[in-house]
Coordinates of C-alpha atoms in Angstrom, one line a residue:
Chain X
X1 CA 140.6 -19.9 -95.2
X2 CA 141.0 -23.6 -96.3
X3 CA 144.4 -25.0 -96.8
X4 CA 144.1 -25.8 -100.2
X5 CA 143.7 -21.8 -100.7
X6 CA 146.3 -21.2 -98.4
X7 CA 148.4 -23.3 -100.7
X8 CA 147.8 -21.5 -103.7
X9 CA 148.1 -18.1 -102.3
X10 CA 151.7 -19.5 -100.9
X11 CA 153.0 -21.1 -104.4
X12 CA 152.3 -17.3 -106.2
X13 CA 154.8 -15.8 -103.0
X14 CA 157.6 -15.9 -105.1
X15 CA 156.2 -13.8 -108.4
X16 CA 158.9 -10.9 -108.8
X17 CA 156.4 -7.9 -109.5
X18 CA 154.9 -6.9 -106.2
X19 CA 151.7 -5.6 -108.4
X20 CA 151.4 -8.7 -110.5
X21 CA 151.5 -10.6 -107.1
X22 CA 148.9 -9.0 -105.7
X23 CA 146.4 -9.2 -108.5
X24 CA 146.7 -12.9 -108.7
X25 CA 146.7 -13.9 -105.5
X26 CA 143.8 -11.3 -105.0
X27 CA 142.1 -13.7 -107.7
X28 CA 143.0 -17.0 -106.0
X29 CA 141.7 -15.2 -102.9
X30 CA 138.3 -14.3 -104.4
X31 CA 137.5 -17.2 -106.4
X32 CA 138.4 -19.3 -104.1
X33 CA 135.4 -17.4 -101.8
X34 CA 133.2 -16.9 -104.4
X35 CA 133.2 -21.0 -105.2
X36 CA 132.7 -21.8 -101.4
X37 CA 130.4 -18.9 -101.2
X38 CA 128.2 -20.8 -103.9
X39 CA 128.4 -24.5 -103.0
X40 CA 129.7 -24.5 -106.5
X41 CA 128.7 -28.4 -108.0
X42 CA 131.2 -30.7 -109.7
X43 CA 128.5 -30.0 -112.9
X44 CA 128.9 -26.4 -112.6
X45 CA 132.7 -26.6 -112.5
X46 CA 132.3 -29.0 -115.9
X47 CA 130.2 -26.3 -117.2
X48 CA 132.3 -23.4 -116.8
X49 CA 135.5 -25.7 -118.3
X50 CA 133.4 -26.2 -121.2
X51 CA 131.6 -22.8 -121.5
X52 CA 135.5 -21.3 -121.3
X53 CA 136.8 -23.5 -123.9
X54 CA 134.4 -23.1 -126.4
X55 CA 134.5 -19.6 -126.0
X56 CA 138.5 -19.6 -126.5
X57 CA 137.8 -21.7 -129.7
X58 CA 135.2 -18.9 -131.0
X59 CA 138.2 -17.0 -131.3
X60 CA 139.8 -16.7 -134.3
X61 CA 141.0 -14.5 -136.9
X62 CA 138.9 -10.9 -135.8
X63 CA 136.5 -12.4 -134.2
X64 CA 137.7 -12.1 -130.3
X65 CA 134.8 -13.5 -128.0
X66 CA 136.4 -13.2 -124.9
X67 CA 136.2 -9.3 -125.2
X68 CA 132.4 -10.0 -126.3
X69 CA 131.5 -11.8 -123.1
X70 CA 133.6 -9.1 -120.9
X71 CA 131.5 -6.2 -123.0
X72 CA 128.3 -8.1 -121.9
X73 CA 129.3 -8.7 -118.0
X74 CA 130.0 -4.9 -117.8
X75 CA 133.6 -5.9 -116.9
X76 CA 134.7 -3.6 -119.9
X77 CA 132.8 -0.6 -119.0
X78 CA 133.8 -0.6 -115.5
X79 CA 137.7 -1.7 -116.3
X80 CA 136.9 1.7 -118.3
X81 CA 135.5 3.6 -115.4
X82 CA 138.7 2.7 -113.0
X83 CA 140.9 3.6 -116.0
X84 CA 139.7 6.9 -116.8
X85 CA 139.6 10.0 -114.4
X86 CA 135.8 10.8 -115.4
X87 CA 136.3 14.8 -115.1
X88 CA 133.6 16.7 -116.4
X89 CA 135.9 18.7 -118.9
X90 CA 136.7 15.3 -121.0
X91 CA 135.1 13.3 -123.4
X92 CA 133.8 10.5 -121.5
X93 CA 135.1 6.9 -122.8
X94 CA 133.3 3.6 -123.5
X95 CA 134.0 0.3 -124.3
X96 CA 136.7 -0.3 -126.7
X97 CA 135.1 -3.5 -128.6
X98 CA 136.1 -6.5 -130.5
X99 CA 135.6 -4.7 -133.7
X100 CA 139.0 -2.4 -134.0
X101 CA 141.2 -3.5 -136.5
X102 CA 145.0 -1.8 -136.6
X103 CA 146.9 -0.8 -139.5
X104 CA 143.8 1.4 -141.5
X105 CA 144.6 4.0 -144.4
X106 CA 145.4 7.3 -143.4
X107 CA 142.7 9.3 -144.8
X108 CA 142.7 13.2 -145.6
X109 CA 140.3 15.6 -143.8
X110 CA 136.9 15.5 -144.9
X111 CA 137.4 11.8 -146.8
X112 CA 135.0 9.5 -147.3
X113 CA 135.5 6.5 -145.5
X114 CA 133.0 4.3 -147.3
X115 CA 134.4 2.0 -149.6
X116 CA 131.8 0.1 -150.8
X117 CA 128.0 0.1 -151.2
X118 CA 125.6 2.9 -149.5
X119 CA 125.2 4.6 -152.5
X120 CA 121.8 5.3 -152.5
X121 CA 122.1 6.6 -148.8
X122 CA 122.2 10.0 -147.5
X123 CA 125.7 11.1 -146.9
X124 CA 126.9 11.4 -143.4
X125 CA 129.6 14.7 -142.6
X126 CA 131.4 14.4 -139.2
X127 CA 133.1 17.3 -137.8
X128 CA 134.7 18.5 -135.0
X129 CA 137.3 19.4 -133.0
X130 CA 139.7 17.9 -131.3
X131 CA 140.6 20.2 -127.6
X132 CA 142.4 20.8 -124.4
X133 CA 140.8 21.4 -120.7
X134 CA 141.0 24.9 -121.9
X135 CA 139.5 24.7 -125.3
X136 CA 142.8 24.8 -127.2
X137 CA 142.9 23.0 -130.0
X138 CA 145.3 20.1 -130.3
X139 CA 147.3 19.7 -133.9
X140 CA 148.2 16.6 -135.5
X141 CA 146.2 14.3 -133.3
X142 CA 145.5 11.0 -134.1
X143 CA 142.0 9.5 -135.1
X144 CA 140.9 6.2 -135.5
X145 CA 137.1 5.7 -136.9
X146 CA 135.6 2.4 -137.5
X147 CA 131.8 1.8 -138.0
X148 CA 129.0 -1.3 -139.3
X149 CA 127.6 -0.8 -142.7
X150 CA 124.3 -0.3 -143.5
X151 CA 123.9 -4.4 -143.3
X152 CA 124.7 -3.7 -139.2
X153 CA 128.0 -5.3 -140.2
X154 CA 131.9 -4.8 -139.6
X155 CA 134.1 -4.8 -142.0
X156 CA 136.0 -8.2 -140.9
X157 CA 132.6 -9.6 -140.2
X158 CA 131.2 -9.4 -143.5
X159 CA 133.1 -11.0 -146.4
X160 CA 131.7 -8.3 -149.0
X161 CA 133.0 -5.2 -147.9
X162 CA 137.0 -4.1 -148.6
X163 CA 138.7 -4.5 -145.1
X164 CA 139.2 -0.7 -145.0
X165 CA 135.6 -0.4 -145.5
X166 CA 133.9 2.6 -142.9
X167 CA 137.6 2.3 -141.1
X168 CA 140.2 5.0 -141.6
X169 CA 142.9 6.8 -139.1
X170 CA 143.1 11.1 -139.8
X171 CA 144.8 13.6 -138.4
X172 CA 143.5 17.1 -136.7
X173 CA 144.4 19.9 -139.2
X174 CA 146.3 22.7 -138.1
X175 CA 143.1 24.2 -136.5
X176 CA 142.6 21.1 -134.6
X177 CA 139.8 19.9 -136.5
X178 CA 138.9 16.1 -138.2
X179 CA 136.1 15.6 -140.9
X180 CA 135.3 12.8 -142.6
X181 CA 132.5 11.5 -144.8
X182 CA 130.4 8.7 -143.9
X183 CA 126.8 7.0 -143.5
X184 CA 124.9 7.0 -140.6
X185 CA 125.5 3.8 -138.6
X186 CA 122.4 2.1 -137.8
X187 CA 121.5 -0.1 -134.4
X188 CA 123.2 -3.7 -134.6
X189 CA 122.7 -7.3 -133.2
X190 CA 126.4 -8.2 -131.6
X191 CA 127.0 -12.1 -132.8
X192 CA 125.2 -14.5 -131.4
X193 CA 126.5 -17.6 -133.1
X194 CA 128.8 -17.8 -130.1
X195 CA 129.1 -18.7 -126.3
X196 CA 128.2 -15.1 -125.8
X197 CA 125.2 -16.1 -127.5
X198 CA 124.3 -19.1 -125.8
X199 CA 124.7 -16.7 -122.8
X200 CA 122.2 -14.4 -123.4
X201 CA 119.7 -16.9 -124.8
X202 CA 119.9 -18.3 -121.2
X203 CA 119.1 -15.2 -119.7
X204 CA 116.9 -14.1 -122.4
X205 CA 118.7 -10.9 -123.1
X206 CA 118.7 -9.1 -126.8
X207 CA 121.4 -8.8 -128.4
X208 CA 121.0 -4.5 -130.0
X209 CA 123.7 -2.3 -129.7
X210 CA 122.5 1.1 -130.4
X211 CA 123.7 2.8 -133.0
X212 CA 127.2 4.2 -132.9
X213 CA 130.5 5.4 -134.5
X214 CA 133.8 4.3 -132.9
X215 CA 136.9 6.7 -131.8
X216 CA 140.6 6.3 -130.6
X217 CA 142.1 9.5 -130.5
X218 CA 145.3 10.2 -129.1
X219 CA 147.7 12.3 -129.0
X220 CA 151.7 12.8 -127.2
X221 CA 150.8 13.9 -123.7
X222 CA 147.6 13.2 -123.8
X223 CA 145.8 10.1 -122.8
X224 CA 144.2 8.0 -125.2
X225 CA 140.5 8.5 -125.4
X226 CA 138.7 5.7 -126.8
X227 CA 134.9 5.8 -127.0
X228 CA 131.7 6.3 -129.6
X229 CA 129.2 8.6 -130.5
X230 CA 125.7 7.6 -130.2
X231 CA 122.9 9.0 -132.4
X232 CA 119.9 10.1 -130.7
X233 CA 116.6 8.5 -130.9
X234 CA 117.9 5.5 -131.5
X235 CA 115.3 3.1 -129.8
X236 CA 118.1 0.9 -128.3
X237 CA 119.9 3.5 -126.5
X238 CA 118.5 2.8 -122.9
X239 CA 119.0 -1.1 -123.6
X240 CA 123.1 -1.7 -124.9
X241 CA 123.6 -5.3 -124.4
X242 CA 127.5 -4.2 -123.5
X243 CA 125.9 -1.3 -121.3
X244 CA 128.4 1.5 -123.1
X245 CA 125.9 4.4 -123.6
X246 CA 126.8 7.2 -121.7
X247 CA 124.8 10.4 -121.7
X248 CA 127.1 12.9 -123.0
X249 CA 128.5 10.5 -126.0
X250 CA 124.7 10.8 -127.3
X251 CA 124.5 13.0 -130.6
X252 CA 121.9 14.8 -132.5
X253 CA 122.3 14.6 -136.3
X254 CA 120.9 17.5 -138.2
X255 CA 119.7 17.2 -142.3
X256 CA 121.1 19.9 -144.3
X257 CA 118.7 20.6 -147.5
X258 CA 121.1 22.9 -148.7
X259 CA 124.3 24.6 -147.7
X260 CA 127.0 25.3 -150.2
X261 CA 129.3 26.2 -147.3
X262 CA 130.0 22.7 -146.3
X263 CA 128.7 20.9 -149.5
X264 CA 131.1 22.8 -151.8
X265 CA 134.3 22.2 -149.9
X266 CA 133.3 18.7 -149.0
X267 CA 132.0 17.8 -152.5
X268 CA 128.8 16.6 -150.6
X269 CA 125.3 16.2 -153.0
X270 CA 122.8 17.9 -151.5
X271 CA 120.9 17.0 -149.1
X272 CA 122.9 15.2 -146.2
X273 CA 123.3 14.6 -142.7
X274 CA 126.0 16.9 -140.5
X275 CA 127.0 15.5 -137.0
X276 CA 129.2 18.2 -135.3
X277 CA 131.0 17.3 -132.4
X278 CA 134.5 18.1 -130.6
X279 CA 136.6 15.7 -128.3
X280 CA 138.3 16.9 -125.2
X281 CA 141.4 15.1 -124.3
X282 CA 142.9 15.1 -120.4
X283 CA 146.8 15.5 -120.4
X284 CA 148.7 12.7 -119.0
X285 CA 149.6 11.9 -115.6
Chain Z
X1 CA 127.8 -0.7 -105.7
X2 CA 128.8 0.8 -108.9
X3 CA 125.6 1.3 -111.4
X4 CA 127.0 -0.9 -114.2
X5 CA 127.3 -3.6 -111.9
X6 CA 123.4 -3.0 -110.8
X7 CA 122.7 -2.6 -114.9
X8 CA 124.5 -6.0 -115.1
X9 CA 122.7 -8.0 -111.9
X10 CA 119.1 -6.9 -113.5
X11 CA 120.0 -8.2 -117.0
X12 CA 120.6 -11.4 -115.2
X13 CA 117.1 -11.4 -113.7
X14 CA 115.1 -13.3 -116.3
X15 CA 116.7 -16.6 -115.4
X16 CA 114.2 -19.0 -115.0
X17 CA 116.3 -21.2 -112.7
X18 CA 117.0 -19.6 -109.6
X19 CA 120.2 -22.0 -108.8
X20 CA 121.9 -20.5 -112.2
X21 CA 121.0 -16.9 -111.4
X22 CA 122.5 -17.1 -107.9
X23 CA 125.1 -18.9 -109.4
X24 CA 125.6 -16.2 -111.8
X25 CA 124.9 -13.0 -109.8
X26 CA 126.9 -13.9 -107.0
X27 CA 129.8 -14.3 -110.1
X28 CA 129.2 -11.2 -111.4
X29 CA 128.7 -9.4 -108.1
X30 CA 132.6 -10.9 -106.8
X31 CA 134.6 -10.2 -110.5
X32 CA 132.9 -6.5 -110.6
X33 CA 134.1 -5.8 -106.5
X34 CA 137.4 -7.6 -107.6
X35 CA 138.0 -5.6 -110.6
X36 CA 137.6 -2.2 -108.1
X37 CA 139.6 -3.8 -105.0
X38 CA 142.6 -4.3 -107.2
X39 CA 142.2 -1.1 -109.9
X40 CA 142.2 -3.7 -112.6
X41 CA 144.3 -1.4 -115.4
X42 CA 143.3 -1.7 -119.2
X43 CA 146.7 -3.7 -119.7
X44 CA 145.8 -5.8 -116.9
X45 CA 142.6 -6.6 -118.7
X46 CA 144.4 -6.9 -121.9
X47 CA 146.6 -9.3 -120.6
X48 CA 143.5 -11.3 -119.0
X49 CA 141.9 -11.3 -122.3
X50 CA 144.8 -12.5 -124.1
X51 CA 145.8 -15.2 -121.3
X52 CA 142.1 -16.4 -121.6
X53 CA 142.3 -16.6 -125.8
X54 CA 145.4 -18.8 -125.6
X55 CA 144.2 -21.3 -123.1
X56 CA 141.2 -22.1 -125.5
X57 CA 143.3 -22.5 -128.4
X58 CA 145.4 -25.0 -126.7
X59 CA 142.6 -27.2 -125.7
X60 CA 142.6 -29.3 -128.8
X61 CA 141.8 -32.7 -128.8
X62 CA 142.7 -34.9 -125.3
X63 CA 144.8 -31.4 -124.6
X64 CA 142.2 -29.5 -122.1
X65 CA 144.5 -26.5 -120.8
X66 CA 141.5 -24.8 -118.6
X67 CA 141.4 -28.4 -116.6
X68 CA 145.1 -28.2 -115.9
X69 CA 144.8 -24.3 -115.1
X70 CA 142.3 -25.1 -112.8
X71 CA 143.9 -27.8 -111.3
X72 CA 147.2 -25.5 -110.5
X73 CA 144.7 -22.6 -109.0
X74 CA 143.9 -25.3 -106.2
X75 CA 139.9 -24.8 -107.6
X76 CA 139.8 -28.7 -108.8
X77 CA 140.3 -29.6 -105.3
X78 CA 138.0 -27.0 -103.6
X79 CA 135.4 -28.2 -105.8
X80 CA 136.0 -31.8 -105.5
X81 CA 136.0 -30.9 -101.6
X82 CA 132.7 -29.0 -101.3
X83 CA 131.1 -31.9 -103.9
X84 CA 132.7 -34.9 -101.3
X85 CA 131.6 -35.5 -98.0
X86 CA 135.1 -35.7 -96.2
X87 CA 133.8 -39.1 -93.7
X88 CA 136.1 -40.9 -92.1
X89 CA 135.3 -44.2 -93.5
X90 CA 135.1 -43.1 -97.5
X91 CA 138.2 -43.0 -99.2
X92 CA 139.6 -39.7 -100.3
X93 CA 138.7 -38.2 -103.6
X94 CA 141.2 -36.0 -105.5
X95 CA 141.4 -34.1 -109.2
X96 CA 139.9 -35.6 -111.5
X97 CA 143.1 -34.2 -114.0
X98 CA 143.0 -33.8 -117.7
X99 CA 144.3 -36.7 -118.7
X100 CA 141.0 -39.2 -118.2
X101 CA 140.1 -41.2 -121.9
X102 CA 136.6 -42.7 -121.5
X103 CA 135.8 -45.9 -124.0
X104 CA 138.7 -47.6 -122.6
X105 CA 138.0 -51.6 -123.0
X106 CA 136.7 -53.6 -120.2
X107 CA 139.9 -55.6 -118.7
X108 CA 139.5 -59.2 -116.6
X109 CA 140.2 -59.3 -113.1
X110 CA 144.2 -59.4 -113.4
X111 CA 144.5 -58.2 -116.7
X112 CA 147.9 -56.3 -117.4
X113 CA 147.3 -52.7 -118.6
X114 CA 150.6 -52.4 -120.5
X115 CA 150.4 -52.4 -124.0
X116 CA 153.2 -51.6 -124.7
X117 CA 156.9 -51.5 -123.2
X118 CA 157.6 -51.9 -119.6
X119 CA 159.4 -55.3 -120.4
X120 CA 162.2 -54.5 -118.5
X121 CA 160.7 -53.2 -115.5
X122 CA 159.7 -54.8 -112.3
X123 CA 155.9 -55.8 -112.8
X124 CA 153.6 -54.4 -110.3
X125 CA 150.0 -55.6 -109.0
X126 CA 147.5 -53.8 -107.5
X127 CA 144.9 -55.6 -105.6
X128 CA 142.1 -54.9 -102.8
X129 CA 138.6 -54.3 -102.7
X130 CA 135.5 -52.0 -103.0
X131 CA 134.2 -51.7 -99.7
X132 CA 131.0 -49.6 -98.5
X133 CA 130.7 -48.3 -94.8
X134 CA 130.3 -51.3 -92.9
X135 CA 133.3 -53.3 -94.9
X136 CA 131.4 -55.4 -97.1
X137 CA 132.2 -55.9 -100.5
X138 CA 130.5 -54.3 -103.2
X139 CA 130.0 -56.8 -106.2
X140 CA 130.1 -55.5 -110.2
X141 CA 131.3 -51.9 -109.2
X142 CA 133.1 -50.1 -112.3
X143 CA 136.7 -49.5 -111.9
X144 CA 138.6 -46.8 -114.6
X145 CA 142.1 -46.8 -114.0
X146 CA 145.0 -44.7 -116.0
X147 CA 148.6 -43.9 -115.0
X148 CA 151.6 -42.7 -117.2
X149 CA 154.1 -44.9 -118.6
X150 CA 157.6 -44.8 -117.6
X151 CA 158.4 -42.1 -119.8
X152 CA 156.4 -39.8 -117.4
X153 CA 153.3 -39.7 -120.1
X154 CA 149.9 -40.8 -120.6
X155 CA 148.4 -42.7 -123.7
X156 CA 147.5 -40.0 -125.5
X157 CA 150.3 -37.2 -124.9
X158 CA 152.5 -39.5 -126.6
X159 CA 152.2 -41.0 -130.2
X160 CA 154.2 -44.0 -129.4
X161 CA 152.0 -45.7 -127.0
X162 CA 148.7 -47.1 -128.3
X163 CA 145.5 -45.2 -127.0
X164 CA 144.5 -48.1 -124.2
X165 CA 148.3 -47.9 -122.7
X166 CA 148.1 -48.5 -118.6
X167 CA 144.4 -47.9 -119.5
X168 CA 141.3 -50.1 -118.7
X169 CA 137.7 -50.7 -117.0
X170 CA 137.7 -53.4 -114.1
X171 CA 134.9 -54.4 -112.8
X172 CA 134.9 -55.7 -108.8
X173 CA 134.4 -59.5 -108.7
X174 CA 132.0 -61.6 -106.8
X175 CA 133.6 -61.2 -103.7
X176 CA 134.2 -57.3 -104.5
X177 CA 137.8 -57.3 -105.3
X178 CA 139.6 -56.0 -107.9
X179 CA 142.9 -56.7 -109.6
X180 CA 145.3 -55.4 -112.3
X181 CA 149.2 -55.7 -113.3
X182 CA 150.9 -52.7 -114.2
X183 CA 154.3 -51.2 -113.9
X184 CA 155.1 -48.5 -110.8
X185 CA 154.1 -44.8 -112.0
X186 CA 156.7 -42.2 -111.8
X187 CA 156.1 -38.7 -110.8
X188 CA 156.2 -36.4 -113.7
X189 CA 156.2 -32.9 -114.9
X190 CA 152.2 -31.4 -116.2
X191 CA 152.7 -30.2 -119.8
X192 CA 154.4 -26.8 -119.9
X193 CA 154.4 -25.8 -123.4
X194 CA 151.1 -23.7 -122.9
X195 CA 149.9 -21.0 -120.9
X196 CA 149.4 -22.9 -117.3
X197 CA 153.4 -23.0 -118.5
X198 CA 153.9 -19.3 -118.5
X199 CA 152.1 -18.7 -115.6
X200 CA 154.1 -21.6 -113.3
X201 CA 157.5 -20.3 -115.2
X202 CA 156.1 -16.0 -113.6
X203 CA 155.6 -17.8 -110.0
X204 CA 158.6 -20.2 -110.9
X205 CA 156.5 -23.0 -109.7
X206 CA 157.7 -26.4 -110.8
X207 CA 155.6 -28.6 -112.7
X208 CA 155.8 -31.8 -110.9
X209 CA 153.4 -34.1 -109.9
X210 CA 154.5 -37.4 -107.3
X211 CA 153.7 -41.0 -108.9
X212 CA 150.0 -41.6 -108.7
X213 CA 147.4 -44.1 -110.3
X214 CA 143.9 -42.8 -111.2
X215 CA 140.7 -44.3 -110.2
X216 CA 137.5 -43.3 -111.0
X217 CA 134.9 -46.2 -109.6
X218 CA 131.1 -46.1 -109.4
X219 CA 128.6 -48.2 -108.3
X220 CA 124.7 -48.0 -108.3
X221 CA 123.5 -46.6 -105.3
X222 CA 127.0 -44.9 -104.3
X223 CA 128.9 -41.5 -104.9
X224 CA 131.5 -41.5 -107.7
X225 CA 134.8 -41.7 -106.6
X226 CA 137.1 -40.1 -108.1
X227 CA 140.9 -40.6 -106.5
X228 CA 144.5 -41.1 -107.1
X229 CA 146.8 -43.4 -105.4
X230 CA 150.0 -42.0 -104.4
X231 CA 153.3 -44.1 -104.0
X232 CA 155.1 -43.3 -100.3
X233 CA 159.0 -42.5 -100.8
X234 CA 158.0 -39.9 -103.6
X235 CA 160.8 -36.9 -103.3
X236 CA 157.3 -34.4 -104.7
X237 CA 154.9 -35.5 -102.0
X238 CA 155.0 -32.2 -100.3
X239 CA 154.9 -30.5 -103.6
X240 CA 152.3 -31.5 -105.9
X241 CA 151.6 -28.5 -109.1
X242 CA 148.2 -29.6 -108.7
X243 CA 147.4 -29.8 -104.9
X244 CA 146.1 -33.7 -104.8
X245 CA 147.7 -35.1 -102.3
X246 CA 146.0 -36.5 -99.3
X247 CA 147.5 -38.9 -96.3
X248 CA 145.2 -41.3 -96.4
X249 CA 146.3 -41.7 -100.5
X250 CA 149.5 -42.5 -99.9
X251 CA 150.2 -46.0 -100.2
X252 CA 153.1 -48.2 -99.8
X253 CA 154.4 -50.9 -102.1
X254 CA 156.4 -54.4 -100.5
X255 CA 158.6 -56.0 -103.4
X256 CA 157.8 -59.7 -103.4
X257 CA 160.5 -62.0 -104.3
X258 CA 158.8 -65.7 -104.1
X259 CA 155.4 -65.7 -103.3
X260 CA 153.8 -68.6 -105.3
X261 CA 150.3 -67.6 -104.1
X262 CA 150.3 -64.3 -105.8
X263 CA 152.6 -65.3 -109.1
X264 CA 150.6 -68.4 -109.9
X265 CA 147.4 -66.9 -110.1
X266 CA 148.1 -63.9 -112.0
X267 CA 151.3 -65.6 -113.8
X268 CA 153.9 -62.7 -112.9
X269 CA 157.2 -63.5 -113.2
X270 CA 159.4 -62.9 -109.6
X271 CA 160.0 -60.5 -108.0
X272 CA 157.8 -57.8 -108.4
X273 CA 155.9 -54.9 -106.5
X274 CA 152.6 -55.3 -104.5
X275 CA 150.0 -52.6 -103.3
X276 CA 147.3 -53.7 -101.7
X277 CA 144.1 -50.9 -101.2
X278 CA 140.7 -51.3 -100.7
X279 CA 138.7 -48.3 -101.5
X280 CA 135.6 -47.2 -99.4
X281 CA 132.3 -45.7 -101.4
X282 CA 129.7 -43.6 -99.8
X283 CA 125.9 -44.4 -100.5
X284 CA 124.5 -41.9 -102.3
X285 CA 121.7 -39.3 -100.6

């Protein structure tokens, strides 16, 4: 080890948390390797200053391309893996994004969460369940939904949609279930205006995200499950430029020509699309 | 090897220049086994992500907060000694720092770089020359220079001084030497008010740095140097924030109380301080 690592490593000794310790000087340890591991130039240094910078600046208001450039290293999907006991009873989880925004309208089960525009689409019904390991279903838990318009946009990203636009939080019903009225989301380019951009222009990556509906659901004693589902066929599902697609979070979507069972008590025109699909939570600890 | 680190490496593979991939994948290869040696947790990564967002936003104008952070990591000076061939004959180089203004004006041989205050204080000259291996002089090399002003900041932190304060461009004369009037730097604490701030305050790191003037000096057909002298008697020596010091930087200062061959010449007013250095430059290839 060289002493100017050796150094480092010493000036962090004094950090009180014995876990916050670690990680850092971990870090000095490993970048410190990785750098002489490398040869890394004076030039390459400047580049990474600048690339790092400009990526910080990129951030403002909702746009956050920091988590961008960790959803396209993988470093999100595999903080995820580490994070969540992948048992075969739960739902898995994927990345979390830099889309989520907090503080979203309640909504009532089976509410549309489309503020503004798709109109002339097909309407989109999600339900489910929300479950236990055992198949119990959990009441009162809490469900975040956020989605791109039929532009491929956020709302947040796209000045002409309402903020609450294909957002909304529910709450299971006393049978454990959500519903909600949407649209189906279609396959999206994530922004390439940015550093992340620049990025994969260098490596001549694309820039599709299949399409997909976000989740957070949690509820007490459980742990937080945050993930999408993705709609099959989608032509971009074996190419996610933030690598999130799992198997099991891939969904079928059916078209319903006519069924006054669900169109009556959702107030759904005839025909539409139905995506059926229950989440399994793992208790905590 | 986890499979979204493999998914990752391969989306990397269409780099047409095989330095940047390696450079690259060997990055992405390190931060993924890091992530799993230390169980990164999603508030770990939240905390990352945020850390990361601040720095940018503090790097406004001269302000460059991801220099500064990498200068108290110790990764300035592990690049800066993997870029410099360590040979006995070439002077030291050190961090480069954040503080560097380029477009200073081109000063005479002699010329004061105070601007502004400093009256009061002892005057100081600095004089030597720009040597290469075999000790002869090299004629017309360009000589940047900055240092603080007594106040412990450089032009630039501080609104009061104008921007080419203890600033300036020398260039070696015809016998290679160089020469400039000044005051005696002070050692002095980095900025704090920023994240590199909150992360010395966690390791309760201090935040000084001993007395040093910057050099940066280049020559056609030589390496850059980049360097800092240090001023012996400094109390923070043995404890520079940023990791710069080197034995063969420290210099000495006499104080001069009649010495008509020096004040005549460069019409400074008795007594005053004296360092004499000549710096060594390495051909280039």
């Amino acid at each position: 080890m060289r002493p100017v690592t050796e150094s480092v490593l010493k000036s962090l000794d004094q950090i009180d948390s014995e876990r916050s310790k670690y990680v850092l000087q971990t870090l000095i340890k490993t970048l410190h390797q990785y750098i002489d591991e490398v040869q890394l130039t004076q030039t390459e240094w400047e580049t990474a200053i600048d690339f790092l910078t400009r990526t910080g600046h990129m951030c403002q208001g909702p746009r956050q391309e920091f988590i961008l450039l960790s959803d396209v290293l993988g470093i999100s999907m595999l903080v995820d893996e580490i994070n969540h006991s992948q048992n075969e009873q739960q739902t898995p989880s994927t990345v979390f994004g830099p889309f989520f925004v907090a503080g979203m309208p309640t909504r009532m089960y089976g509410e549309n969460i489309v503020e503004e525009g798709g109109d002339d689409l097909m309407p989109l019904l999600v339900q489910g369940n929300i479950l236990d390991h055992d198949g119990k279903p959990i009441v009162g838990a809490e469900i975040e939904v956020w989605q791109t318009a039929d532009n491929g946009m956020y709302s947040g990203q796209d000045s002409a949609q309402p903020p609450a636009n294909l957002r909304g939080k529910f709450f299971s019903n006393e049978q454990g279930a959500y519903a909600f009225k949407s649209i189906l989301p279609i396959s999206y380019q994530i922004p390439s205006d940015g550093t992340v951009g620049e990025l994969l222009n260098y490596a001549k990556r694309h820039f599709w995200r299949p399409a997909h509906i976000h989740f957070m659901i949690q509820a007490p004693g459980y742990q937080r499950l945050v993930t999408h589902l993705f709609i099959q066929g989608d032509e971009h599902l074996n190419g996610d430029a933030v690598f999130g697609v799992k198997e099991r979070l891939i969904v079928a979507y059916e078209t319903k020509l006519a069924d006054a069972n669900w169109t009556d008590f959702f107030e759904i025109k005839q025909p539409f699309h139905l995506i059926q699909y229950s989440f399994v939570l793992t208790k905590e600890g």
